[in-house]
Tab-separated table of C-alpha atoms in Angstrom:
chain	number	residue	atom	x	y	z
A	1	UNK	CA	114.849	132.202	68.222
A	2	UNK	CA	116.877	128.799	67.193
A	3	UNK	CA	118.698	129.265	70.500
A	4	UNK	CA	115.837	129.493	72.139
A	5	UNK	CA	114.170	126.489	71.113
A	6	UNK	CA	117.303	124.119	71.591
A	7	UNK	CA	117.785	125.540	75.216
A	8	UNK	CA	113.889	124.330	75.191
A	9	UNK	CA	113.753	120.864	73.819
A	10	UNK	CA	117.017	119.853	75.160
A	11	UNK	CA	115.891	119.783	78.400
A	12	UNK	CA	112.219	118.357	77.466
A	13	UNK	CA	113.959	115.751	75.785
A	14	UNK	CA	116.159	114.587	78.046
A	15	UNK	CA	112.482	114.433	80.452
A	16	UNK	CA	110.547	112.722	77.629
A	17	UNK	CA	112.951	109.743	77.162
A	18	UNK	CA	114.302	109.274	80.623
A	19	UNK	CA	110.289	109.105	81.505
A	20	UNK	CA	109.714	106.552	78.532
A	21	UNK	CA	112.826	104.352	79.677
A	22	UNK	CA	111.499	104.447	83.158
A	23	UNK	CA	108.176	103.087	81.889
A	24	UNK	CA	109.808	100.501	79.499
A	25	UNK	CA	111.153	98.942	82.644
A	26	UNK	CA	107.261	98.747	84.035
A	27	UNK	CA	105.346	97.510	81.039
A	28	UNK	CA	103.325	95.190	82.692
A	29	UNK	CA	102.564	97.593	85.204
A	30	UNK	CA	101.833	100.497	83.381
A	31	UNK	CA	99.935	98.241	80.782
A	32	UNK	CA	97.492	97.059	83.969
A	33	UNK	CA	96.849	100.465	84.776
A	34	UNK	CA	95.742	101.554	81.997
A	35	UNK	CA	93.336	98.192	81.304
A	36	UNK	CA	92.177	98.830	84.714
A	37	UNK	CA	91.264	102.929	84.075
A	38	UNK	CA	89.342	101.412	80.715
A	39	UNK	CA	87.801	98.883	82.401
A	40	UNK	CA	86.268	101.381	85.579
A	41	UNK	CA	85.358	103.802	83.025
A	42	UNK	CA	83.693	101.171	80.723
A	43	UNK	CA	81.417	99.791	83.156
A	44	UNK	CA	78.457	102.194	82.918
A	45	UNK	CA	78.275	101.209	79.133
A	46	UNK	CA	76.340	98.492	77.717
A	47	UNK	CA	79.207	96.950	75.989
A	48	UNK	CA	80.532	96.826	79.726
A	49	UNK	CA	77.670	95.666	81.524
A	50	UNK	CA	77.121	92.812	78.999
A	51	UNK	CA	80.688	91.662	79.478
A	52	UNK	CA	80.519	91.564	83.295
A	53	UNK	CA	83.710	94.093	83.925
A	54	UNK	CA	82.236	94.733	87.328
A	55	UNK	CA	84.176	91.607	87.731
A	56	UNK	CA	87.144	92.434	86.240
A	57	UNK	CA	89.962	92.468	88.528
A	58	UNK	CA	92.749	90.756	86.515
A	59	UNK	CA	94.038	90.609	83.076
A	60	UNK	CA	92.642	86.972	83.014
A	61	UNK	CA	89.365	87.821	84.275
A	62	UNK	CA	89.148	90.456	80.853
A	63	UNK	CA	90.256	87.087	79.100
A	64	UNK	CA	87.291	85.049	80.104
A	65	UNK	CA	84.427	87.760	80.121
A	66	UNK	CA	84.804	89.825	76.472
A	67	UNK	CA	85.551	88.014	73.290
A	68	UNK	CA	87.882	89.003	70.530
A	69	UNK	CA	85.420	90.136	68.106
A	70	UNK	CA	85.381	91.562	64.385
A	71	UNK	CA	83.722	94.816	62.814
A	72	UNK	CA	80.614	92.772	62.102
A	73	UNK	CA	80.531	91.863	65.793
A	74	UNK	CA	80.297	95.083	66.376
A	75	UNK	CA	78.093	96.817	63.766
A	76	UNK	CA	74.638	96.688	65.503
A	77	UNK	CA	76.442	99.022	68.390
A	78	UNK	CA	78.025	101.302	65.885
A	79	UNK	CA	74.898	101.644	64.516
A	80	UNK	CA	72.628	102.290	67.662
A	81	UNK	CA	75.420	105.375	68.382
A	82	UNK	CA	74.674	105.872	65.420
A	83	UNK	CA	71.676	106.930	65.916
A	84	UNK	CA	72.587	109.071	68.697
A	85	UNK	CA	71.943	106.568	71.720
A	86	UNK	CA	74.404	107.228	74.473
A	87	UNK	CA	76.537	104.654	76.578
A	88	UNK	CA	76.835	101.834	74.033
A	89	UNK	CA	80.876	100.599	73.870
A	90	UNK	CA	82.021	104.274	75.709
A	91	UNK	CA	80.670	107.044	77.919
A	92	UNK	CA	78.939	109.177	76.180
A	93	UNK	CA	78.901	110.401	72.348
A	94	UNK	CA	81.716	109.911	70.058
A	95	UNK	CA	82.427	113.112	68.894
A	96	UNK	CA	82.251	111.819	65.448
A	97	UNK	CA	82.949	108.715	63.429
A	98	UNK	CA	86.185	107.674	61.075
A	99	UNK	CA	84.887	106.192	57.979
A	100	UNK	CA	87.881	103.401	56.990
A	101	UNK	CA	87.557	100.613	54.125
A	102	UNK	CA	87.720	97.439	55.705
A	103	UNK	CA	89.247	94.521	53.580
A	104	UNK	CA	86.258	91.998	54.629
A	105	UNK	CA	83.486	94.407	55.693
A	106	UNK	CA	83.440	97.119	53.198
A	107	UNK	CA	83.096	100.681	54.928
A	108	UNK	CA	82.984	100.595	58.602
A	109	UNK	CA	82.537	103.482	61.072
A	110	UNK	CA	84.244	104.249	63.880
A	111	UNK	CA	83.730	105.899	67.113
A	112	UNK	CA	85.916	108.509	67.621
A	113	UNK	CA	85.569	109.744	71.906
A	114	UNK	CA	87.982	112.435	73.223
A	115	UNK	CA	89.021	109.856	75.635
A	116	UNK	CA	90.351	107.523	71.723
């Protein structure tokens, strides 16, 4: 079975990290596609529409139309999913919540999507 395994995972190891050094060398790239796929998918959500990213093209344009924002920004959303409204900061439901301790906010609740 050990032999198995290593004639396995050799193989899909040697795939794994040549794939992540190929993608090291496209950060930026690979970073704007995957801003991009968030920001199309985001759109349909309140959170998205209030934030204009129907005019997101750019990494600046994100920059100028949503904020960097804190839990307490956030908490009226959370709770309105809470509640079990749909299409708030994500398509959808979460399909449940993470309960953490924050440091300044006490305990906050988030969204957990099977897209997170």
């Amino acid at each position: 079975m050990l032999k198995i395994r290593s004639t396995i995972s050799r193989p899909l190891s040697t795939y794994v990290s040549g794939s992540i050094h190929n993608d090291a060398g496209r950060a930026i790239e690979c970073q704007e596609k995957v801003l991009n796929g968030l920001i199309r998918k985001g759109r349909q959500c309140i959170y998205g529409k209030a934030h204009r990213f129907q005019e997101i093209q750019t990494y600046e344009d994100f920059r100028k139309h949503v904020p960097v924002v804190d839990y307490e920004d956030l908490r009226p959303l959370v709770e309105r999913i809470s509640t079990g409204e749909e299409n708030i900061l994500w398509p959808g439901l979460p399909i449940y919540f993470a309960k953490t301790s924050g440091t300044t906010s006490g305990t906050q609740y988030i969204p957990i999507t099977r897209d997170s």
